[in-house]
PDB file of C-alpha atoms in Angstrom:
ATOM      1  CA  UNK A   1      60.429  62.248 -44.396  1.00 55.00           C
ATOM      2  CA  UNK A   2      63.669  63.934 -44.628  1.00 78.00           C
ATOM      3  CA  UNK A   3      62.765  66.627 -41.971  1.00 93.00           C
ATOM      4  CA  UNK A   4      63.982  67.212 -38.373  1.00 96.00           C
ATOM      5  CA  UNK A   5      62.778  64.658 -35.993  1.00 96.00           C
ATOM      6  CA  UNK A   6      62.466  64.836 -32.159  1.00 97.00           C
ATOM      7  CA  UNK A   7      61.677  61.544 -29.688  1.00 97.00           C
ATOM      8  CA  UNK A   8      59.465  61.493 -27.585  1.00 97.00           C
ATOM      9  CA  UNK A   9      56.995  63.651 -28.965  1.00 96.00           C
ATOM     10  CA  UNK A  10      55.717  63.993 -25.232  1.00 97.00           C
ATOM     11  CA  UNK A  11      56.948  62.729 -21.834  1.00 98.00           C
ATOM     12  CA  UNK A  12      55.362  62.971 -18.371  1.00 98.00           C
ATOM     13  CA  UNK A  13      57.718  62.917 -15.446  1.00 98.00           C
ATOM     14  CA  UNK A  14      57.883  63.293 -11.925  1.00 97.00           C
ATOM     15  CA  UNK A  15      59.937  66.096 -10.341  1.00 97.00           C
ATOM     16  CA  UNK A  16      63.176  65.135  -9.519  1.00 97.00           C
ATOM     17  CA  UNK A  17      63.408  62.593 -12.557  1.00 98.00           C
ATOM     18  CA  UNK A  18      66.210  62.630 -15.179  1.00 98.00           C
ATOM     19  CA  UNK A  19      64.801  62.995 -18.995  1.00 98.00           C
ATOM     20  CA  UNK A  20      66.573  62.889 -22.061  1.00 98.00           C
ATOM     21  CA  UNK A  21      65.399  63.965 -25.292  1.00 98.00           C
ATOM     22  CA  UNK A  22      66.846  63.486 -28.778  1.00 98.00           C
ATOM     23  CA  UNK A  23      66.525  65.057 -31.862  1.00 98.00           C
ATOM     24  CA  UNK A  24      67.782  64.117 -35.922  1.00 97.00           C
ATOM     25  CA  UNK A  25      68.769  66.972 -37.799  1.00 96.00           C
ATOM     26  CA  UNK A  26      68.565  67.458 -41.408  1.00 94.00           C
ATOM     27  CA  UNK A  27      71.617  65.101 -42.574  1.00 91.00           C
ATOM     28  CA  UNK A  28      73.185  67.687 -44.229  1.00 88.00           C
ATOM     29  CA  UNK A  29      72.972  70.453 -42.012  1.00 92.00           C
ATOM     30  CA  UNK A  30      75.818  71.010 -40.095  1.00 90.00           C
ATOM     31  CA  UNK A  31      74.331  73.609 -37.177  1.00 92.00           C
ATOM     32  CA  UNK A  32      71.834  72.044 -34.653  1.00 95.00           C
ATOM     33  CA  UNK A  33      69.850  74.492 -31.937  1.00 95.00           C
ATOM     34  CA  UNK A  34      68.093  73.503 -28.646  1.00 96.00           C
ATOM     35  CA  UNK A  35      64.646  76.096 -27.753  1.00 96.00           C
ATOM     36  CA  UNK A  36      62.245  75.976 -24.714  1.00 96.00           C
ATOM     37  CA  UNK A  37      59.241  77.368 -25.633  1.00 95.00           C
ATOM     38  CA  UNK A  38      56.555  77.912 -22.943  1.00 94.00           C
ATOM     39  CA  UNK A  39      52.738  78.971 -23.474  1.00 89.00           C
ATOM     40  CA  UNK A  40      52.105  82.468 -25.467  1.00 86.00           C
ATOM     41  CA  UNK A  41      56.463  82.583 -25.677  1.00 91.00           C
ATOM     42  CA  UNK A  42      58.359  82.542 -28.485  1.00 93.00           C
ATOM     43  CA  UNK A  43      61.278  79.992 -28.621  1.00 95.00           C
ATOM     44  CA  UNK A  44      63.591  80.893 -26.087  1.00 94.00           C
ATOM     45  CA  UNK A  45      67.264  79.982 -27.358  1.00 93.00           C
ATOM     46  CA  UNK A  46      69.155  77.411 -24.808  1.00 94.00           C
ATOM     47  CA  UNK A  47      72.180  76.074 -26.831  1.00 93.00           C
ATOM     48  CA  UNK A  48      73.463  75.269 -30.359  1.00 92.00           C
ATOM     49  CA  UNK A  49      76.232  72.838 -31.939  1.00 93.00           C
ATOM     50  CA  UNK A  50      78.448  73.188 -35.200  1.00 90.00           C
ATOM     51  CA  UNK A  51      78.914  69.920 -35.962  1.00 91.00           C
ATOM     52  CA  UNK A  52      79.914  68.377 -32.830  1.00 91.00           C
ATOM     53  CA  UNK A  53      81.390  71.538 -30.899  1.00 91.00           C
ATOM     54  CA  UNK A  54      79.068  73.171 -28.762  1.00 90.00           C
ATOM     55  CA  UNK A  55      79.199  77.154 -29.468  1.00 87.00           C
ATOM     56  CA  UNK A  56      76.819  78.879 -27.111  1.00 84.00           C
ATOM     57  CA  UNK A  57      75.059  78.257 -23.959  1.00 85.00           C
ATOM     58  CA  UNK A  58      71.784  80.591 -22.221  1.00 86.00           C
ATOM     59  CA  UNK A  59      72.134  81.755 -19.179  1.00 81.00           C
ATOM     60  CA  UNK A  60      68.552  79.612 -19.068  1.00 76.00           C
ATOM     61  CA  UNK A  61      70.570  76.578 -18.873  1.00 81.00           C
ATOM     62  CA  UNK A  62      71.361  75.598 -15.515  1.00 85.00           C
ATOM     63  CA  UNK A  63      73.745  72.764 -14.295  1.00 90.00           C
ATOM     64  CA  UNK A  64      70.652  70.362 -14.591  1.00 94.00           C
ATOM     65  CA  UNK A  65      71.022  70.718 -18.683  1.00 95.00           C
ATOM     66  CA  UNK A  66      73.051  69.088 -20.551  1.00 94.00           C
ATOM     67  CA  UNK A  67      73.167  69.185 -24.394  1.00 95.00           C
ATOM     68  CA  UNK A  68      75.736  66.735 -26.923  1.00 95.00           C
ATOM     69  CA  UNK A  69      76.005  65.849 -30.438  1.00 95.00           C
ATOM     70  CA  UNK A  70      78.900  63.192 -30.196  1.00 90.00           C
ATOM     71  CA  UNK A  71      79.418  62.535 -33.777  1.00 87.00           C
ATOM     72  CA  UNK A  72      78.376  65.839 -35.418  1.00 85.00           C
ATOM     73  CA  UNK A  73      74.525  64.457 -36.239  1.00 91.00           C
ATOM     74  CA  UNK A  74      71.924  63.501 -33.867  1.00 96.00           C
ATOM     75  CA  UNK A  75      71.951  65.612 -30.435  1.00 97.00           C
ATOM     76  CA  UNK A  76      70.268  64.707 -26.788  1.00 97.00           C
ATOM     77  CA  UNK A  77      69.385  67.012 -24.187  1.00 97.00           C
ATOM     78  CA  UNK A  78      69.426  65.981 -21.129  1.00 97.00           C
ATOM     79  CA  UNK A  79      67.025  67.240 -17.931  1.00 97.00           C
ATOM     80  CA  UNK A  80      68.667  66.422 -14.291  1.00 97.00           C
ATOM     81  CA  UNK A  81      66.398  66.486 -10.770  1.00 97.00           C
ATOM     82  CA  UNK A  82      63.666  67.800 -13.430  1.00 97.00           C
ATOM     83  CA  UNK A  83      61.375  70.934 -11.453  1.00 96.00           C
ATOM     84  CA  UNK A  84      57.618  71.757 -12.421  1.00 96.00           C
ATOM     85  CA  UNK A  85      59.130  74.934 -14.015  1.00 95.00           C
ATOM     86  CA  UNK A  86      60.804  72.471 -16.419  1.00 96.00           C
ATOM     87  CA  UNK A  87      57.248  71.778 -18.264  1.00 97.00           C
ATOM     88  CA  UNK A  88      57.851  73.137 -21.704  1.00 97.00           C
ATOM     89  CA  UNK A  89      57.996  72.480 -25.063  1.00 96.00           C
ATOM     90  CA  UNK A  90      61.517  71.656 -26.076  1.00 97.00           C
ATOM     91  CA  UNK A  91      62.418  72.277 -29.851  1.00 97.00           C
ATOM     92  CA  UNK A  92      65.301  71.229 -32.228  1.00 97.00           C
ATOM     93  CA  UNK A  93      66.140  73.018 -35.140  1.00 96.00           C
ATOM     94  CA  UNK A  94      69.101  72.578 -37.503  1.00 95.00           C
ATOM     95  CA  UNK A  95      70.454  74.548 -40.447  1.00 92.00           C
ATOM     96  CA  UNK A  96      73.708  75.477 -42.675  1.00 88.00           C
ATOM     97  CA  UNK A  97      75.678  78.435 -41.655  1.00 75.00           C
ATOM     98  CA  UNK A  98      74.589  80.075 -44.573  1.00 72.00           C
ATOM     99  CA  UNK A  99      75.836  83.972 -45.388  1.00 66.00           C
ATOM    100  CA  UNK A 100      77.791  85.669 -42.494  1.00 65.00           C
ATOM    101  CA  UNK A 101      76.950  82.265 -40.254  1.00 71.00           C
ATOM    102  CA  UNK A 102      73.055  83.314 -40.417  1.00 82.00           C
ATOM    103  CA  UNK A 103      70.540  81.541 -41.870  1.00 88.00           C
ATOM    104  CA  UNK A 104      66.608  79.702 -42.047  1.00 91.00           C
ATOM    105  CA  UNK A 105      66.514  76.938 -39.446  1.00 93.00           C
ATOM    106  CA  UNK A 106      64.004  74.003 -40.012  1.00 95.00           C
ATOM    107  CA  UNK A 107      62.461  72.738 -36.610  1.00 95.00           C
ATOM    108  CA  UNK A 108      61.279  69.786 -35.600  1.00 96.00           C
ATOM    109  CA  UNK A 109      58.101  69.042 -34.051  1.00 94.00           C
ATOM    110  CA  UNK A 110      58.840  69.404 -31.101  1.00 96.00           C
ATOM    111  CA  UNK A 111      59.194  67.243 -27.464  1.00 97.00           C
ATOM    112  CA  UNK A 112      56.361  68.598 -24.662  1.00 97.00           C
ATOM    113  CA  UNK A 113      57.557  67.671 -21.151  1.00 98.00           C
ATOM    114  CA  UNK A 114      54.945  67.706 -18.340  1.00 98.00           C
ATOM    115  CA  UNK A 115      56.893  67.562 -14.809  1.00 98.00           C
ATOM    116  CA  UNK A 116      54.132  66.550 -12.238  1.00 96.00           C
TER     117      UNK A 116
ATOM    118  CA  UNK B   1      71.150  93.157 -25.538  1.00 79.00           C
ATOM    119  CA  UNK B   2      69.228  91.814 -28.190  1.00 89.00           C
ATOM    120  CA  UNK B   3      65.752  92.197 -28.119  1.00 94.00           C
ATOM    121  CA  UNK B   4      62.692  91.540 -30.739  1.00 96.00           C
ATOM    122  CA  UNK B   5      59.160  93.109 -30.127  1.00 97.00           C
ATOM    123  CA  UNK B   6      55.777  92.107 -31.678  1.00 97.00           C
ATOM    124  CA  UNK B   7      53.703  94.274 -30.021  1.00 96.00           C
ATOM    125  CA  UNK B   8      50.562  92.644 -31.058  1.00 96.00           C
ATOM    126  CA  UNK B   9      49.006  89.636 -29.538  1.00 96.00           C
ATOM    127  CA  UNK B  10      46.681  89.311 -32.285  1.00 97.00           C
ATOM    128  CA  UNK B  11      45.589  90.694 -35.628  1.00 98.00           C
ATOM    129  CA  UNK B  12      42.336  89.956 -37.048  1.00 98.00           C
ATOM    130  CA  UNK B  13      41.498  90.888 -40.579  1.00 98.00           C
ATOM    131  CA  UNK B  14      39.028  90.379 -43.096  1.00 98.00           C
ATOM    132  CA  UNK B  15      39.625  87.735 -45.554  1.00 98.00           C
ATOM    133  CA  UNK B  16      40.671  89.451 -48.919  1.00 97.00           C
ATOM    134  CA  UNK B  17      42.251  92.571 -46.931  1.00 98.00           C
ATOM    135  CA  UNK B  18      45.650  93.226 -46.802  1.00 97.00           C
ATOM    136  CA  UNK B  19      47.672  91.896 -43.546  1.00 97.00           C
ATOM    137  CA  UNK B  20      50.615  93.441 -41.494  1.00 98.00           C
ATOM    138  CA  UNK B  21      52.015  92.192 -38.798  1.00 98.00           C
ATOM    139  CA  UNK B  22      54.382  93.943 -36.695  1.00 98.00           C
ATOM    140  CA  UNK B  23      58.650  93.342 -35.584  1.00 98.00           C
ATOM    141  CA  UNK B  24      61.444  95.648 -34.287  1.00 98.00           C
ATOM    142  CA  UNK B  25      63.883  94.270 -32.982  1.00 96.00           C
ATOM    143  CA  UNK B  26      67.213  96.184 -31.086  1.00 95.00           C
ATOM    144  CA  UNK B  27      70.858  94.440 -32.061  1.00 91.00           C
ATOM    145  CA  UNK B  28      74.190  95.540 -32.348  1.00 87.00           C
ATOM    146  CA  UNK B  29      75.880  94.774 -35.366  1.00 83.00           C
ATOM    147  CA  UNK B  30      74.182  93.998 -38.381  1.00 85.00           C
ATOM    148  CA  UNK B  31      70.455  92.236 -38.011  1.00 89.00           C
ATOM    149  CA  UNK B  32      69.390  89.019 -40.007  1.00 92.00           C
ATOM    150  CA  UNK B  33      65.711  89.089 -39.806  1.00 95.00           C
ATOM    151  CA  UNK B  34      63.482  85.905 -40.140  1.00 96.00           C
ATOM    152  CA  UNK B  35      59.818  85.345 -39.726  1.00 97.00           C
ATOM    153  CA  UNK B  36      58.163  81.985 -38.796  1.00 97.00           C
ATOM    154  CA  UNK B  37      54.941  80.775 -38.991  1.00 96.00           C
ATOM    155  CA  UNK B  38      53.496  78.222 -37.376  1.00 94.00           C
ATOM    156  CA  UNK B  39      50.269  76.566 -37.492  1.00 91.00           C
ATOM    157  CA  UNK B  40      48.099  74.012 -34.906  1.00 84.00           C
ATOM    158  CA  UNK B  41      49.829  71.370 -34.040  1.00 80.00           C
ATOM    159  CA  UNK B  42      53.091  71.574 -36.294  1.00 84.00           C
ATOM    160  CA  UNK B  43      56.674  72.913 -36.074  1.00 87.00           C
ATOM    161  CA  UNK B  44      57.458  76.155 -37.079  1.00 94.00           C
ATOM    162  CA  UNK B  45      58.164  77.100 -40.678  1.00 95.00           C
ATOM    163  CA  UNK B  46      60.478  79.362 -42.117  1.00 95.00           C
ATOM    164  CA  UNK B  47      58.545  82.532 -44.520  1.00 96.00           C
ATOM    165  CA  UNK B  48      61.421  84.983 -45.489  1.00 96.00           C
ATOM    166  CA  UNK B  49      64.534  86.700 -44.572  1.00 94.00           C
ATOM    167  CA  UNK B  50      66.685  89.174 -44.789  1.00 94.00           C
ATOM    168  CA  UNK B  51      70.329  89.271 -44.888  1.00 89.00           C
ATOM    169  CA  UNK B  52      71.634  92.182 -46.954  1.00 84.00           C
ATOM    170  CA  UNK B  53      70.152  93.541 -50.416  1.00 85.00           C
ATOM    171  CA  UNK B  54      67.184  94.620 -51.079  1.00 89.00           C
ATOM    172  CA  UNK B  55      64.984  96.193 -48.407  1.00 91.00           C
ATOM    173  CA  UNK B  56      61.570  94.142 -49.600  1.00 95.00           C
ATOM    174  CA  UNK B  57      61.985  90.743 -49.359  1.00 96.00           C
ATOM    175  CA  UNK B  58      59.470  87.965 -50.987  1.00 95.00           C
ATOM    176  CA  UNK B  59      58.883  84.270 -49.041  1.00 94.00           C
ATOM    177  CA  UNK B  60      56.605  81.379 -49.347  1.00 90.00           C
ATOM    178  CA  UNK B  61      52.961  81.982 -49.419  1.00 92.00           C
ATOM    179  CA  UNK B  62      52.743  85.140 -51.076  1.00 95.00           C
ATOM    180  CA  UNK B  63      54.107  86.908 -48.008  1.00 97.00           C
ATOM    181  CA  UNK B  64      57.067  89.911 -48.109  1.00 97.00           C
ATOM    182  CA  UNK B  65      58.385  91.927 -45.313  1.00 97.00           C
ATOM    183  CA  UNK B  66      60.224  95.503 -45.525  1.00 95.00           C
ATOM    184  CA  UNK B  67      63.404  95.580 -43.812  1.00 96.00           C
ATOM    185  CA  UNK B  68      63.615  99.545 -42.008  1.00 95.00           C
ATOM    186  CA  UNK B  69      66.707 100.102 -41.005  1.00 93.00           C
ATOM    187  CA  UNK B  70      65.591 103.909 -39.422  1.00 94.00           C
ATOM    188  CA  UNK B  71      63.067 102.442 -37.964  1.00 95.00           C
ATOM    189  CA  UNK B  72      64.467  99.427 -36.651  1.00 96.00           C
ATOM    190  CA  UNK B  73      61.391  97.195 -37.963  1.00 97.00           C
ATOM    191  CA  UNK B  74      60.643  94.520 -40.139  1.00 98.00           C
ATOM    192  CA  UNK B  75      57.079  94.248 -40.684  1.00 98.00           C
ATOM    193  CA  UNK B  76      55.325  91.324 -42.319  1.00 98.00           C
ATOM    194  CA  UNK B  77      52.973  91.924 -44.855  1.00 98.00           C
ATOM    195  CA  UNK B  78      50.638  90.358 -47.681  1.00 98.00           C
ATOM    196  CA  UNK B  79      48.220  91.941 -50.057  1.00 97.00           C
ATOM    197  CA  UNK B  80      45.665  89.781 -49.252  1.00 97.00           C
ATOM    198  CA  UNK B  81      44.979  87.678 -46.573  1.00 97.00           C
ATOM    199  CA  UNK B  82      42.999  84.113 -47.336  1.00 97.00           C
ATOM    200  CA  UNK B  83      41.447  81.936 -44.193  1.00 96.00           C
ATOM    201  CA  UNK B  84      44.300  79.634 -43.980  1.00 95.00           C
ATOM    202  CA  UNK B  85      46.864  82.291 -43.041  1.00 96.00           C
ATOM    203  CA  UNK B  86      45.408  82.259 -39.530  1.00 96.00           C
ATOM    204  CA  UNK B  87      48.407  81.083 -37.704  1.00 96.00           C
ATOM    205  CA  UNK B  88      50.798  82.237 -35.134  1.00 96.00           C
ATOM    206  CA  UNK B  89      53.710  84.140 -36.661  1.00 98.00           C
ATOM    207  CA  UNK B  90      57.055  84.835 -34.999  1.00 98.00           C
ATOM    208  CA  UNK B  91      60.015  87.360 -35.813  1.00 98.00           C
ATOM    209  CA  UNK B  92      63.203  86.678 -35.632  1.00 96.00           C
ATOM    210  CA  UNK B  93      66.564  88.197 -35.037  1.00 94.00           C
ATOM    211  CA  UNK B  94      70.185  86.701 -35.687  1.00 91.00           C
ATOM    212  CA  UNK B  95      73.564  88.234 -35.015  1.00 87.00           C
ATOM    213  CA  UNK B  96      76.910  87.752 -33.943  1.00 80.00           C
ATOM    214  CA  UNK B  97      77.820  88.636 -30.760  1.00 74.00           C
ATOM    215  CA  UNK B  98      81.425  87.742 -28.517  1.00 71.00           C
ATOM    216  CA  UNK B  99      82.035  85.473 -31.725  1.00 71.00           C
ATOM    217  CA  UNK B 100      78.959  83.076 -31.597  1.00 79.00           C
ATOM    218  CA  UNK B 101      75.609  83.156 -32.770  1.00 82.00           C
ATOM    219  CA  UNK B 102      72.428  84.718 -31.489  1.00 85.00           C
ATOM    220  CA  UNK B 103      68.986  83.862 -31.635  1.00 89.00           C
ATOM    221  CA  UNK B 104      66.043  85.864 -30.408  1.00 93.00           C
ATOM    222  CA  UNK B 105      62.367  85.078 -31.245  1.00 96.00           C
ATOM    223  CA  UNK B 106      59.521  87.545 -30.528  1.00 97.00           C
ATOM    224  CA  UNK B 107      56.598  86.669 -28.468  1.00 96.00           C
ATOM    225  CA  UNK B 108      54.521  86.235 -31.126  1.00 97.00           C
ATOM    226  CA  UNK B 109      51.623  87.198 -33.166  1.00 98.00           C
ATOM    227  CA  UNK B 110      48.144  85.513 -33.722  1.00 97.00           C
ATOM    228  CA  UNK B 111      47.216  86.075 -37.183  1.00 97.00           C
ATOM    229  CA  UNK B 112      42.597  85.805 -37.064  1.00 97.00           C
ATOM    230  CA  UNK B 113      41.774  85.901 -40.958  1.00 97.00           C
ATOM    231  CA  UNK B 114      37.855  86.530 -40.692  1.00 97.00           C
ATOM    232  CA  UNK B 115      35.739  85.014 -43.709  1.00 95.00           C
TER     233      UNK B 115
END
């Protein structure tokens, strides 16, 4: 399967617990995005890399996230002192640039985080 | 600020009828418009854009959506809907804004095809 992956597919913590979540991009695609998407939500944006530079960061992302993609392919994002309000889906998508920087992203299946 | 509206929760239809579902979205600058689909248990999947061109675009599935630019909408639609279109569909909105990419998904829509 040459799609986007994301491990673990689920993770149960306790609050105040550091988590870390990576995700495999299309190899060829050179943009890689971070969502939280919650019950009845649509994917809320949180951050996204071009190659290995990080462009843009939500105001949803606190100090407690943390988001790399060292060498341009694989990313991890990383969940500090986790908080029940953490429990979310977390989704990876990646994509090229495409016309005027825009274009379809593929996602991955997704990582659900329960914070107990 | 950028904003994207589907102001259904749900749209049932009969199988065989033809579906819409509903998107406007509010951006500065020039919109590229996406919908996604996604189904039970899977990742969401890309069904059309627009960039520039022609106001009807076609995607996967039989699907097509009318980009409005009066109206601000871009409605998805499909001449006839089969049982296995019942999904949750989302719009999306890209644009440029203080240099960088922007991304804003709608809340959704829950597509009920009826046999």
């Amino acid at each position: 399967d040459t799609g986007v992956s994301q491990d673990p597919r689920h993770k149960i913590t306790k609050r105040g617990q550091n988590v870390t979540f990576r995700c495999d991009p299309i190899s060829e695609h050179n943009r890689l995005y971070w969502y939280r998407q919650t019950l009845g939500q649509g994917p809320e944006f949180l951050t996204y890399f071009q190659n290995e530079a990080q462009l843009e960061k939500s105001r949803l992302l606190s100090d407690r996230f943390s988001a790399e993609r060292p060498k341009g392919s694989f990313s991890t994002l990383e969940i500090q002192r986790t908080e029940q309000g953490d429990s979310a889906m977390y989704l990876c998508a990646s994509s090229l640039p495409g016309q005027g920087g825009h274009n379809e992203q593929f996602f991955g299946p997704g990582t659900r985080l329960t914070v107990l | 600020a950028q904003s994207v509206a589907q102001p259904e929760d749900q749209v049932n239809v009969a199988e065989g009828n033809p579906l819409t579902v509903k998107c406007t979205y509010s951006v500065s600058g020039n919109p590229y418009l996406f919908w996604y689909v996604q189904y039970p248990n899977r990742g969401l999947q890309f069904l059309l854009k627009y960039i520039t061109g022609d106001n009807l675009v076609k995607g996967s599935y039989g699907f097509e959506a009318e980009f409005n630019k009066s109206q601000t909408s871009f409605h998805l639609k499909k001449p006839s809907a089969l049982v296995s279109d019942s999904a949750l569909y989302f719009c999306a909105v890209s644009s440029h804004s203080g240099g960088y990419q922007k991304v804003t998904f709608g809340t959704g829509t829950k597509l009920q095809v009826i046999p």
